[in-house]
Coordinates of C-alpha atoms and ligand atoms in Angstrom, one line a residue:
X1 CA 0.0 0.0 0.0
X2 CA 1.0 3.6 -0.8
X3 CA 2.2 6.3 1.8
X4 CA -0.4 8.5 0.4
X5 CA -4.0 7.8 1.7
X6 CA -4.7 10.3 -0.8
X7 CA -3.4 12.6 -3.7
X8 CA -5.1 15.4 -5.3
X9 CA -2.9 15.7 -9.2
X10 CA -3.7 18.8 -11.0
X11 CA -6.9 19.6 -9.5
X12 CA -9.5 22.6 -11.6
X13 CA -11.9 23.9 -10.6
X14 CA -13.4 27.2 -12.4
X15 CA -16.9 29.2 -11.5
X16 CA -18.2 32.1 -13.7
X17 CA -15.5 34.8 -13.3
X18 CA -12.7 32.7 -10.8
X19 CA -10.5 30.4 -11.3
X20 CA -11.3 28.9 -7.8
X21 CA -8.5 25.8 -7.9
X22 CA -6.0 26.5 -10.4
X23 CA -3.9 23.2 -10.9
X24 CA -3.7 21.9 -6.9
X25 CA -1.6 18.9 -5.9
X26 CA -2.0 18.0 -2.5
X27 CA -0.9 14.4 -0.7
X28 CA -2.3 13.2 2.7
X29 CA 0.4 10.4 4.4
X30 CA -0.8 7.7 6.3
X31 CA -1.6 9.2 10.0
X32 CA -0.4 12.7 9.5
X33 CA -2.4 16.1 10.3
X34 CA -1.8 17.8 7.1
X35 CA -3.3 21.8 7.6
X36 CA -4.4 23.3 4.8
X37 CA -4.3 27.1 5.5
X38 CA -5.2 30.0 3.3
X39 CA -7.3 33.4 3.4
X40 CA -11.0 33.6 2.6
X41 CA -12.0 32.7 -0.7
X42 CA -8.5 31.1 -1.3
X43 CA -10.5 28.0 -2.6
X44 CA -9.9 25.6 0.6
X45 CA -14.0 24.1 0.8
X46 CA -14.2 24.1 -2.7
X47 CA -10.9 21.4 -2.9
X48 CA -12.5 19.7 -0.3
X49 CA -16.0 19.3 -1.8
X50 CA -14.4 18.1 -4.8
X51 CA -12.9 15.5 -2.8
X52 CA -15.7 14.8 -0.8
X53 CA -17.9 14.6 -4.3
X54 CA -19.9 17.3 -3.9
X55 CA -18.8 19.6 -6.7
X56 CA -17.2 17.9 -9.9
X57 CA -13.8 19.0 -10.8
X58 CA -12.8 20.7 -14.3
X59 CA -9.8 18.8 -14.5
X60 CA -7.2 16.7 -12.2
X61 CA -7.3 13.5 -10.7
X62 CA -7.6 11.8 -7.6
X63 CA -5.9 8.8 -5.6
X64 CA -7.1 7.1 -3.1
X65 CA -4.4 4.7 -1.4
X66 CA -2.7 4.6 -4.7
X67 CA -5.7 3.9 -6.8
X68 CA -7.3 6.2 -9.0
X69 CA -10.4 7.0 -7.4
X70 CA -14.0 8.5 -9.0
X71 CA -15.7 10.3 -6.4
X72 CA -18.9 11.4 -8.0
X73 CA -20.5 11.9 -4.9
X74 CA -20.6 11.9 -0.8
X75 CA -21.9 8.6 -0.4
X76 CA -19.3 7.3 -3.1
X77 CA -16.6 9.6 -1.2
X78 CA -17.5 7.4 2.0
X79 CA -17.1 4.2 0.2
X80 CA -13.4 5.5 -0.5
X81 CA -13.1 6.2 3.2
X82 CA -13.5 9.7 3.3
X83 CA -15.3 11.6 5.8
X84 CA -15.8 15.2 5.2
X85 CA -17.4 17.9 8.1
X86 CA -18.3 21.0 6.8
X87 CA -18.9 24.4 8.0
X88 CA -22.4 24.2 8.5
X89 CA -23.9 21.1 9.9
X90 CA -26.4 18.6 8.6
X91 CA -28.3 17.4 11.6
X92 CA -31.9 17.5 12.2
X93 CA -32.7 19.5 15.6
X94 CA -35.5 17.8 16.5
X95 CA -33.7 14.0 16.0
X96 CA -31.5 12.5 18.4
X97 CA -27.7 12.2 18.2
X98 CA -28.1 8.8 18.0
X99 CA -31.3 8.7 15.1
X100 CA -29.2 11.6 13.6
X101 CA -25.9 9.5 13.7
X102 CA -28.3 6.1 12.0
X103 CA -29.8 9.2 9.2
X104 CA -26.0 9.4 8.3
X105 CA -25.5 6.3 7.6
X106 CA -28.7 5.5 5.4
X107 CA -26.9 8.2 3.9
X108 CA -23.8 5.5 3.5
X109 CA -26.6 2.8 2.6
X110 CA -25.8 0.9 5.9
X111 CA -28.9 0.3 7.3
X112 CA -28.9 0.4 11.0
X113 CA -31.1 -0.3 14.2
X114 CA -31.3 3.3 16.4
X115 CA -30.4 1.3 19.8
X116 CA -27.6 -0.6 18.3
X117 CA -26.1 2.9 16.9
X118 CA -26.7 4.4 20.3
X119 CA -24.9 1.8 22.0
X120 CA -22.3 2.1 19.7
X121 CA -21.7 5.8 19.7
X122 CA -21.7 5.6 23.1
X123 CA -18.7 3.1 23.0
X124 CA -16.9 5.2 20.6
X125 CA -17.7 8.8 22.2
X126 CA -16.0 7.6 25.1
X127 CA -13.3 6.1 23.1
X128 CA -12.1 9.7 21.2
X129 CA -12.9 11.5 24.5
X130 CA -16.1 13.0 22.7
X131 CA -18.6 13.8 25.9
X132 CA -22.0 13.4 24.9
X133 CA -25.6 12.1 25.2
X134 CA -26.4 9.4 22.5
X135 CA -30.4 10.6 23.4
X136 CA -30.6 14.5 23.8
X137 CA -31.8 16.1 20.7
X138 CA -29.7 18.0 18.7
X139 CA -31.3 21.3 19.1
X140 CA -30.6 21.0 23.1
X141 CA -26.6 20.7 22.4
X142 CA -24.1 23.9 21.8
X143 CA -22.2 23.8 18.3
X144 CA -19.5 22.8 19.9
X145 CA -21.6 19.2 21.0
X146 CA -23.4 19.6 17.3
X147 CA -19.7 19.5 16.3
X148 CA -19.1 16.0 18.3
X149 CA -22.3 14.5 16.4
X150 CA -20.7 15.0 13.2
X151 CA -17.5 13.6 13.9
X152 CA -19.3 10.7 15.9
X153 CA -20.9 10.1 12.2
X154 CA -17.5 9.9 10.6
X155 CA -16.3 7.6 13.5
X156 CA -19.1 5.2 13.0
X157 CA -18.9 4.5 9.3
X158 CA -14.5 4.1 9.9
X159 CA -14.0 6.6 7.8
X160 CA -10.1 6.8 7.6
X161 CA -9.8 10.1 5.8
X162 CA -11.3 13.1 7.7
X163 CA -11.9 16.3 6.6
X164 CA -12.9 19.2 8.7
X165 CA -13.6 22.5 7.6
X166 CA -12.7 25.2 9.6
X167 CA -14.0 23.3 12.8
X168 CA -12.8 25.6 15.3
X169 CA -14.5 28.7 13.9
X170 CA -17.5 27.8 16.1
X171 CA -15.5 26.9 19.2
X172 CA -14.5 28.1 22.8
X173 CA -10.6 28.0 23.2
X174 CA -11.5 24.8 25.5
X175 CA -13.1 23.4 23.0
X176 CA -11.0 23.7 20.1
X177 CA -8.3 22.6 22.8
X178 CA -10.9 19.2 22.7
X179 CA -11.4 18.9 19.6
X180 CA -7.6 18.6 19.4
X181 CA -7.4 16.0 21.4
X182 CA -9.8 14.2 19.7
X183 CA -7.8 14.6 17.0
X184 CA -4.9 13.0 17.9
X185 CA -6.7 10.3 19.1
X186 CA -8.5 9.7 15.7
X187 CA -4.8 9.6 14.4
X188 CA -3.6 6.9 17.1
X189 CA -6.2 4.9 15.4
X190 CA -5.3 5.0 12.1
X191 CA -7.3 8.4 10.6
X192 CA -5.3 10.6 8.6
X193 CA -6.8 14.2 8.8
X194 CA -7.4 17.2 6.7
X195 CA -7.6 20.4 9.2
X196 CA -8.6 23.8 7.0
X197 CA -8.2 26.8 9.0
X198 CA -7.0 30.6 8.5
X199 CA -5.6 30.8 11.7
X200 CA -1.9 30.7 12.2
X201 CA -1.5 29.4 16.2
X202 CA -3.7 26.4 15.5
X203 CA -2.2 25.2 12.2
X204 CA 0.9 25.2 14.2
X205 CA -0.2 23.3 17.2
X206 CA -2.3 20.5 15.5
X207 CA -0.6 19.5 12.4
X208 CA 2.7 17.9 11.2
X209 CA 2.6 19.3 7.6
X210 CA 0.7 22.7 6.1
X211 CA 0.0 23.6 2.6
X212 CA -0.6 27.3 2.0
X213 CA -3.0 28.2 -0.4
X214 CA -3.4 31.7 -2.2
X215 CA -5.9 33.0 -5.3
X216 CA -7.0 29.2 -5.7
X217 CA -2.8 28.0 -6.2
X218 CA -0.9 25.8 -3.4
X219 CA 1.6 28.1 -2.8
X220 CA 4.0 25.8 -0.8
X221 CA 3.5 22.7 1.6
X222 CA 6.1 22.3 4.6
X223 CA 6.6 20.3 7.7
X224 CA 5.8 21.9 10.8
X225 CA 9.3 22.1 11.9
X226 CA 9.9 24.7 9.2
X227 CA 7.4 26.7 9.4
X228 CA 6.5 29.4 12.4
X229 CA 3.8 32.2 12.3
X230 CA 5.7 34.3 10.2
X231 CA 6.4 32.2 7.5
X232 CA 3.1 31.2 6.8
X233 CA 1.8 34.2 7.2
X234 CA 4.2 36.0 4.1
X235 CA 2.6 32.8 2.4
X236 CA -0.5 33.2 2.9
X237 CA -0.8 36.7 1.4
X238 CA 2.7 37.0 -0.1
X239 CA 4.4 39.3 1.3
X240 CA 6.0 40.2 3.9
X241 CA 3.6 41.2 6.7
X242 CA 3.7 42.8 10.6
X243 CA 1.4 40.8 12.7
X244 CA 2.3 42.6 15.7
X245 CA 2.0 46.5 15.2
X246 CA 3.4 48.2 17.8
X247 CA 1.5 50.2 19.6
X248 CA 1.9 53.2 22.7
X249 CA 1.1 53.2 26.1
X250 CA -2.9 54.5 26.4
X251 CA -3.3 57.7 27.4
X252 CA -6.9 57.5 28.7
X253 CA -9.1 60.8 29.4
X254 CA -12.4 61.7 30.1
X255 CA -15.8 59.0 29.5
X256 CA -16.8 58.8 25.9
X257 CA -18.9 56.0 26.2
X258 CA -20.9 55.2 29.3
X259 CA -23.6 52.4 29.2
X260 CA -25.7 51.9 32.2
X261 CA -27.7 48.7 32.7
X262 CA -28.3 47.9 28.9
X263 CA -31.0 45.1 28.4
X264 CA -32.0 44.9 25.1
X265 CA -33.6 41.8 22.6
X266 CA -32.8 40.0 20.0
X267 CA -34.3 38.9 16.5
X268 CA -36.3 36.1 18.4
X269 CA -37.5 37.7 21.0
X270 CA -35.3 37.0 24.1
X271 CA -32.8 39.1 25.7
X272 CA -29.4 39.0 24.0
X273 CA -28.2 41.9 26.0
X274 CA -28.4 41.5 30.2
X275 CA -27.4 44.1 32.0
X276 CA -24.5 45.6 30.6
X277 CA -22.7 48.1 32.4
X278 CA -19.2 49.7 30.8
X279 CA -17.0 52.8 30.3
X280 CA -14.8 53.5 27.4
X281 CA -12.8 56.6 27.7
X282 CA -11.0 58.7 25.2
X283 CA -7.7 57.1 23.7
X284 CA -8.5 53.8 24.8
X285 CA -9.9 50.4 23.6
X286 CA -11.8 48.2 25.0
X287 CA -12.4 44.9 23.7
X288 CA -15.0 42.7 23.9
X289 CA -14.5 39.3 23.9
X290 CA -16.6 36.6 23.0
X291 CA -17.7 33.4 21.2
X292 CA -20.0 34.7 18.1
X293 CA -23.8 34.5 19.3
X294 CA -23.4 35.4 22.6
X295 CA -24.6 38.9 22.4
X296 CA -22.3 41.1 20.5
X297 CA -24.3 42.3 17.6
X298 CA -27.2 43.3 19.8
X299 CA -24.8 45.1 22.1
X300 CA -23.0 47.1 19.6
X301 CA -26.3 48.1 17.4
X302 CA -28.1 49.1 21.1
X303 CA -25.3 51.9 21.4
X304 CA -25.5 53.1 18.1
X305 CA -29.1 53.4 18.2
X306 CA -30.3 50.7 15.8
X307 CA -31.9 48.6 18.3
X308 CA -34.2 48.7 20.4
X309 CA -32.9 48.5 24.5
X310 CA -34.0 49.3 28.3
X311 CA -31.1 51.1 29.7
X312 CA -29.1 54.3 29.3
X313 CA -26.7 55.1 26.8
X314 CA -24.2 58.3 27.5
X315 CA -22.1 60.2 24.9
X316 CA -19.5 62.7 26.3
X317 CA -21.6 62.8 28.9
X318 CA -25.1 63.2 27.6
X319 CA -28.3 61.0 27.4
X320 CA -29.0 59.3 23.9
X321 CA -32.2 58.0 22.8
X322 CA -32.7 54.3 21.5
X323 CA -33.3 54.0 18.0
X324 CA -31.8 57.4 17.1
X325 CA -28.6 56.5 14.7
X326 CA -28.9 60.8 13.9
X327 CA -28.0 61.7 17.3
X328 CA -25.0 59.3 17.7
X329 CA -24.0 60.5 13.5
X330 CA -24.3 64.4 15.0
X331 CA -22.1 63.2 18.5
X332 CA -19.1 62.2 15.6
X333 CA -19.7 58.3 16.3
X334 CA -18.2 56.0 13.9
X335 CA -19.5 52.4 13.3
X336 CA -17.9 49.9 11.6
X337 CA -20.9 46.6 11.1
X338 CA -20.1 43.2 10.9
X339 CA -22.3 43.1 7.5
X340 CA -20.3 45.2 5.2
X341 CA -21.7 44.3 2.3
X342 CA -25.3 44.3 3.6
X343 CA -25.5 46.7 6.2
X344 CA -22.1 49.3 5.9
X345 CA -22.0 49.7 2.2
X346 CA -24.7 50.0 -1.1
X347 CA -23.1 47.6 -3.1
X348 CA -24.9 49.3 -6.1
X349 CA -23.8 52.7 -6.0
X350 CA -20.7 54.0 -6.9
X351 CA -17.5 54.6 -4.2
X352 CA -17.8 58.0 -3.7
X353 CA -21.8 57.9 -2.7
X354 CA -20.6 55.3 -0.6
X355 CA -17.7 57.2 0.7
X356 CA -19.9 60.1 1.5
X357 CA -22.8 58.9 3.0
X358 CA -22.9 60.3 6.3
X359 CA -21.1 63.4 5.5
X360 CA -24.2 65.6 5.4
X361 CA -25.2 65.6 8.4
X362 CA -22.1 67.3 9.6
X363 CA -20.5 68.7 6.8
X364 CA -23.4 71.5 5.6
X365 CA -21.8 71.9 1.9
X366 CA -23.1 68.7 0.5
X367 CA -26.3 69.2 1.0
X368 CA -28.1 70.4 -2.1
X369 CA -31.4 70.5 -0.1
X370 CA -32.2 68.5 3.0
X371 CA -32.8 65.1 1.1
X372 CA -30.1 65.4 -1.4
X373 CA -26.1 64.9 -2.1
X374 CA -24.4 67.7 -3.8
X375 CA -23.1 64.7 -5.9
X376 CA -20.4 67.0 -7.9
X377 CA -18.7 68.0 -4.8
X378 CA -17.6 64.4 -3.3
X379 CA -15.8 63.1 -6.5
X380 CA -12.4 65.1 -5.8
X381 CA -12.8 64.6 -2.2
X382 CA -13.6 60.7 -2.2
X383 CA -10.4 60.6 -5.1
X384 CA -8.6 62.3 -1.8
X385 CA -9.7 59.0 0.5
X386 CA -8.9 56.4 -2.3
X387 CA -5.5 57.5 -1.8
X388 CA -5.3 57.9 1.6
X389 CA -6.9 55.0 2.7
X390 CA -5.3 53.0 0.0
X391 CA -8.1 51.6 -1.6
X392 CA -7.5 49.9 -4.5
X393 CA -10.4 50.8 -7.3
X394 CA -10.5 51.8 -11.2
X395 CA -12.2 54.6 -10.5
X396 CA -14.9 56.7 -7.6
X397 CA -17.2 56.0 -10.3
X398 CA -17.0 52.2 -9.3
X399 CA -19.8 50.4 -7.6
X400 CA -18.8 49.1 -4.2
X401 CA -20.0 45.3 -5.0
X402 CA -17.2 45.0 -7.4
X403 CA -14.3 45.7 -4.7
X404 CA -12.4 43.0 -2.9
X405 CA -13.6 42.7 1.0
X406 CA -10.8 44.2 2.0
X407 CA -10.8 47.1 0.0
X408 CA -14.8 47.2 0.8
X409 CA -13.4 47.3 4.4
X410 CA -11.1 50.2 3.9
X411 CA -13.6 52.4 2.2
X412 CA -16.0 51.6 5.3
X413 CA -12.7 53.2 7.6
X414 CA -12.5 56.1 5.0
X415 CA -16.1 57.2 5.6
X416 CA -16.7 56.0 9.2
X417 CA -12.8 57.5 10.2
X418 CA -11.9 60.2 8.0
X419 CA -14.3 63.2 9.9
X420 CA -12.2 62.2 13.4
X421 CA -14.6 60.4 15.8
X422 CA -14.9 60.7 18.8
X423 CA -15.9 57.0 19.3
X424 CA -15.8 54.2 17.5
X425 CA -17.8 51.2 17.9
X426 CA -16.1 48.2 15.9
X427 CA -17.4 45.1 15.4
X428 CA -15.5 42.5 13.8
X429 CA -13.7 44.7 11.9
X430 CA -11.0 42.6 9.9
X431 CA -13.4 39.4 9.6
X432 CA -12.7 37.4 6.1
X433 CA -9.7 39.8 5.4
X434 CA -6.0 39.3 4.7
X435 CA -3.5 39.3 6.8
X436 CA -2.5 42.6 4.5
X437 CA -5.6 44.3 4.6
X438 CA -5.8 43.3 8.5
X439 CA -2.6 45.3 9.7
X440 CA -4.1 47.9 7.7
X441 CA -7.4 48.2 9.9
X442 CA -5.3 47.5 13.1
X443 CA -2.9 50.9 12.0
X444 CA -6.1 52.7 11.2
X445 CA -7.7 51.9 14.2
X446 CA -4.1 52.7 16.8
X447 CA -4.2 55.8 14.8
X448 CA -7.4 56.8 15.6
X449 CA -6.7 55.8 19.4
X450 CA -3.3 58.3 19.6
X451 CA -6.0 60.9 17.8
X452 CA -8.1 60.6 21.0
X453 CA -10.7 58.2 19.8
X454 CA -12.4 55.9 22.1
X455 CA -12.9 52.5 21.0
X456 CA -15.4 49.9 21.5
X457 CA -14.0 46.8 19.6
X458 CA -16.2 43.6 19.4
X459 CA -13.6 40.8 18.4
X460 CA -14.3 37.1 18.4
X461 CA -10.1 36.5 17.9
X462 CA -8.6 36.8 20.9
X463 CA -5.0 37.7 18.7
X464 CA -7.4 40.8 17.3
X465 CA -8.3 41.9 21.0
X466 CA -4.6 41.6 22.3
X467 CA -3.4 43.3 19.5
X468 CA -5.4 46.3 19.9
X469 CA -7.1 46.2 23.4
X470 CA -6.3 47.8 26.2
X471 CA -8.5 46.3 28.3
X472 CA -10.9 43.1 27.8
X473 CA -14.0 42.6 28.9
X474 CA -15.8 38.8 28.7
X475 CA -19.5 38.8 27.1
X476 CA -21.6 34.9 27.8
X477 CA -24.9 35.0 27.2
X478 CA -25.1 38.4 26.8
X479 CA -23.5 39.1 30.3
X480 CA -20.1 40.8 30.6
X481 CA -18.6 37.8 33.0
X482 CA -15.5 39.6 34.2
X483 CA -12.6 41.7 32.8
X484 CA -9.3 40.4 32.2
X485 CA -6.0 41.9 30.5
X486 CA -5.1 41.7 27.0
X487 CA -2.7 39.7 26.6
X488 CA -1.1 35.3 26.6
X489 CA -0.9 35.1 29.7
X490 CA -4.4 36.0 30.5
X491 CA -5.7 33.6 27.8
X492 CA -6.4 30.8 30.1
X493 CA -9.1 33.4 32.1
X494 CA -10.5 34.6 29.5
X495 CA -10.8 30.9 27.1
X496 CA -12.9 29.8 30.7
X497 CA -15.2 33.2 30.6
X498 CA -16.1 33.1 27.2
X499 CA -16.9 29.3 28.0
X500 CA -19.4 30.9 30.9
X501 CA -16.7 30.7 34.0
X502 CA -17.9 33.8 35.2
X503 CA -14.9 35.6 37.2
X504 CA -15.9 39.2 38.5
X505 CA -18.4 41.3 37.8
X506 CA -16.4 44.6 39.1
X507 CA -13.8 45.9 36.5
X508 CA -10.2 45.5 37.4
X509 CA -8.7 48.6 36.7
X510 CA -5.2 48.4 37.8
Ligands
ADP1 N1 -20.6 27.5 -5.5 C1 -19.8 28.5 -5.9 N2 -20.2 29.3 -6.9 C2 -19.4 30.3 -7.4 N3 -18.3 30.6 -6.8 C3 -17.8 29.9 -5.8 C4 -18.6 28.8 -5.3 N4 -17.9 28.3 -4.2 C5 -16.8 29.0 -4.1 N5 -16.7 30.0 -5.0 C6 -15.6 31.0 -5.2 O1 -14.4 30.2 -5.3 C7 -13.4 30.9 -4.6 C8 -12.8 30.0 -3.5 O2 -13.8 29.8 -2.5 P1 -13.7 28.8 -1.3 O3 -13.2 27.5 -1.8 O4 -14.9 28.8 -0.5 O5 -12.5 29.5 -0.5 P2 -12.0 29.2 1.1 O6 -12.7 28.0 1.6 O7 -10.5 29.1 1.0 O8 -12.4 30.4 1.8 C9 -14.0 32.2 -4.1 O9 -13.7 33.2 -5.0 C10 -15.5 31.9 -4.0 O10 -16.2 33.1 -4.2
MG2 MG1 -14.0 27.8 3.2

């Protein structure tokens, strides 16, 4: 038998307008964790669903232990021993983990009795170290246990090839720490693994060998021993790239930002915000950490007026009213969304509309009458933040759909930072971006602090909030559990209070 479970020769893969895998070879060795690592839209799933059968490759072929292999399909990707989980499950919430784990494999045309699977999954759950209930439903379990199910599926059907896409996007630092684990005992008995990830820390602890994908092209593969966070990061975007920036000593002033027992809903009706109570003052940041879902969202649109919420809300000082984005627009308050696309930008009209959008409400001149731009005035001006903001773009005439994320993300800063604010309120402000275009927001962002700026930052990567933080607060369940310091060696506290460990409610300001 072959070394390689698996080799990927010449793989193509095109969709209208990108070349999404231009000519991949990849090889998976018996037993190894083999990272594949690469920025959004580097064409990572889309190798892995044409291994796992789900899209059909334009060229290339495949090897499975040697053989040529024609995987046409999931359930013929099973038969080859390959186990793929992808980035959003395929359970039913209202099943069982065990009647969800026998759906699987009807899936696999094994057809099983539910007690005999739960039996079995029990035996195996225990094996890998995977904690959970073969009878509670899936819609009772966290992603993180939703996570289990779908490895318990692979487990069950000995699939010897796993795949997991970006599994730790969902998960607690514990958890990931886990699923590690599980890992490596998946390995020990016999699995060879596929780990796809962006993130640089993990790559390095889990795997023996990474490939580095960029614009749909492998652009190297290495053993772990050569390769440190550095490294992969120049490979990742190409160039060489400062993932620390340096950054002063805060100079904190007066209270920008003062919110004073926040409660506020979310979409389905129950409160996502409890009580929040925090301070941001001028020069300052103040993260907030958190796994996604547990509030954030609701929190930051509360303060800038775009939800509803109990509580108060003071800027410099001075009472804001729910539901009023004008007054915190007038007050100089910058907001950076987690929906760029959808919420921060019109993707059909052109940049400088775009890069002008708030402008009249403070800047009388381009007005034309109370409902309307004077249009004419912004093009030289927005020309003025292309440049400065380094936004790559034909022309101002551009519509914002057709930029790059990261340059959608820098003409978001132009507008939102370009007037000075007072505060900022930042919520996941580098997500799906380069590691490029990230240092780029993080500079922007230091800038603004030096300038004076508060800042709220809502960060669900904990290198984003001890990069730019000065202080960190915890958000569970919509709760701030405690407040820690930015930095490694507060990791452990802070991986337990984003798991719900709550520490202190009082803010340790030393
Ligand atoms: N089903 C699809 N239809 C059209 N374009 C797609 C599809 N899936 C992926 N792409 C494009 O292919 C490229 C690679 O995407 P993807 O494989 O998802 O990257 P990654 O997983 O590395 O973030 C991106 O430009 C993406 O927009
Ligand atoms: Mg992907």
């Amino acid at each position: 038998m072959s070394e390689n479970v698996l080799e990927l020769s010449n793989i193509v893969k095109r969709f209208p307008g990108v070349l999404a895998n231009d000519h991949v070879n990849l090889t998976l060795k018996r037993g190894e964790v083999h990272a594949l690592l690469g920025e959004n839209g580097a064409g990572k799933t889309t190798l892995m669903n044409i291994t796992y059968g789900i899209y059909k490759m334009d060229e290339g072929t495949i090897y499975v232990n040697g053989k040529k292999a024609e995987i046409t399909s999931p359930h013929r990707a099973m038969e080859y021993g390959i186990g793929m989980i992808q980035q959003h499950f395929s359970l039913v919430p209202s099943f069982s983990v065990a009647e969800n784990i026998a759906l699987g494999l009807r899936e696999a045309q094994i057809l099983p009795k539910v007690e005999l699977v739960g039996k079995k999954v029990k035996t195996l759950a225990e094996k890998f170290g995977l904690s959970i209930d073969p009878d509670s439903r899936i819609w009772q379990l966290s992603a993180g246990e939703q996570q289990r199910v779908e490895i318990l599926k692979l487990l069950y059907i000995n699939a010897h090839i796993m795949i997991l896409d970006e599994p730790t996007a969902i998960l607690t630092p514990q958890e990931a720490k886990n699923l590690f684990k599980t890992i490596r005992e998946m390995v020990k008995f016999g699995a060879s693994v596929i780990f796809i990830s962006h993130k640089l820390n993990e790559v390095l602890e889990i795997s023996d060998r990474i490939t580095v994908m960029r614009h749909g092209k492998v652009v190297d593969t290495i053993p772990k021993s050569e390769a440190n966070e550095r490294i992969l990061a120049k490979k990742m975007v190409g160039r060489e790239v400062v993932l620390k920036v340096s950054k002063d000593p805060p100079k904190p002033k007066e209270v920008e930002l003062e919110v004073k027992n926040l409660w506020a809903k979310g979409d389905k009706g129950l409160y996502a915000v409890r009580n929040v109570n925090l301070e941001v003052k001028a020069g300052e940041i103040l993260g907030i950490a958190g796994v996604a879902g547990n509030g954030q969202r609701e929190l930051a649109e509360s303060i800038y007026g775009l939800r509803r919420y109990t509580g108060k809300v003071k800027i410099e000082g001075e009472m804001v009213k729910p539901l009023n984005v004008v007054s915190r627009i007038k007050k100089g308050v910058a907001y950076i969304p987690q929906d760029r696309k959808g919420v921060a930008l019109c993707g059909g009209l052109p940049l400088y509309y775009n890069l002008f959008l708030k402008r009249p409400f403070r800047v009388p001149e381009f007005y034309l009458n109370p409902y309307l731009f004077n249009l004419a005035r912004l093009k030289n001006p927005s020309r003025q933040l292309v440049n400065e903001y380094l936004i790559s773009t034909s022309s101002v005439n551009l519509e914002a759909k057709y930029l790059s994320g990261g340059n959608m993300q820098k003409v978001v800063l132009a507008r939102e930072l370009s007037l000075n604010p007072k505060l900022i309120i930042a919520v996941h402000p580098t997500r799906g971006l380069d590691v490029g275009a990230m240092e780029f927001v993080y500079k922007t962002l230091l800038r603004a602090r030096s300038n004076g700026a508060a800042i709220l930052l809502i960060a669900g990567d904990l290198e984003e909030i001890f990069t730019l933080s000065d202080r960190v607060a915890v958000l569970y369940e919509g709760e701030i559990v405690g407040y820690s310091k930015p930095d490694e060696s507060h990791l452990e506290e802070i991986g337990l209070m984003m798991a719900g460990v709550r520490r202190d409610k009082s803010e340790n300001k030393s």
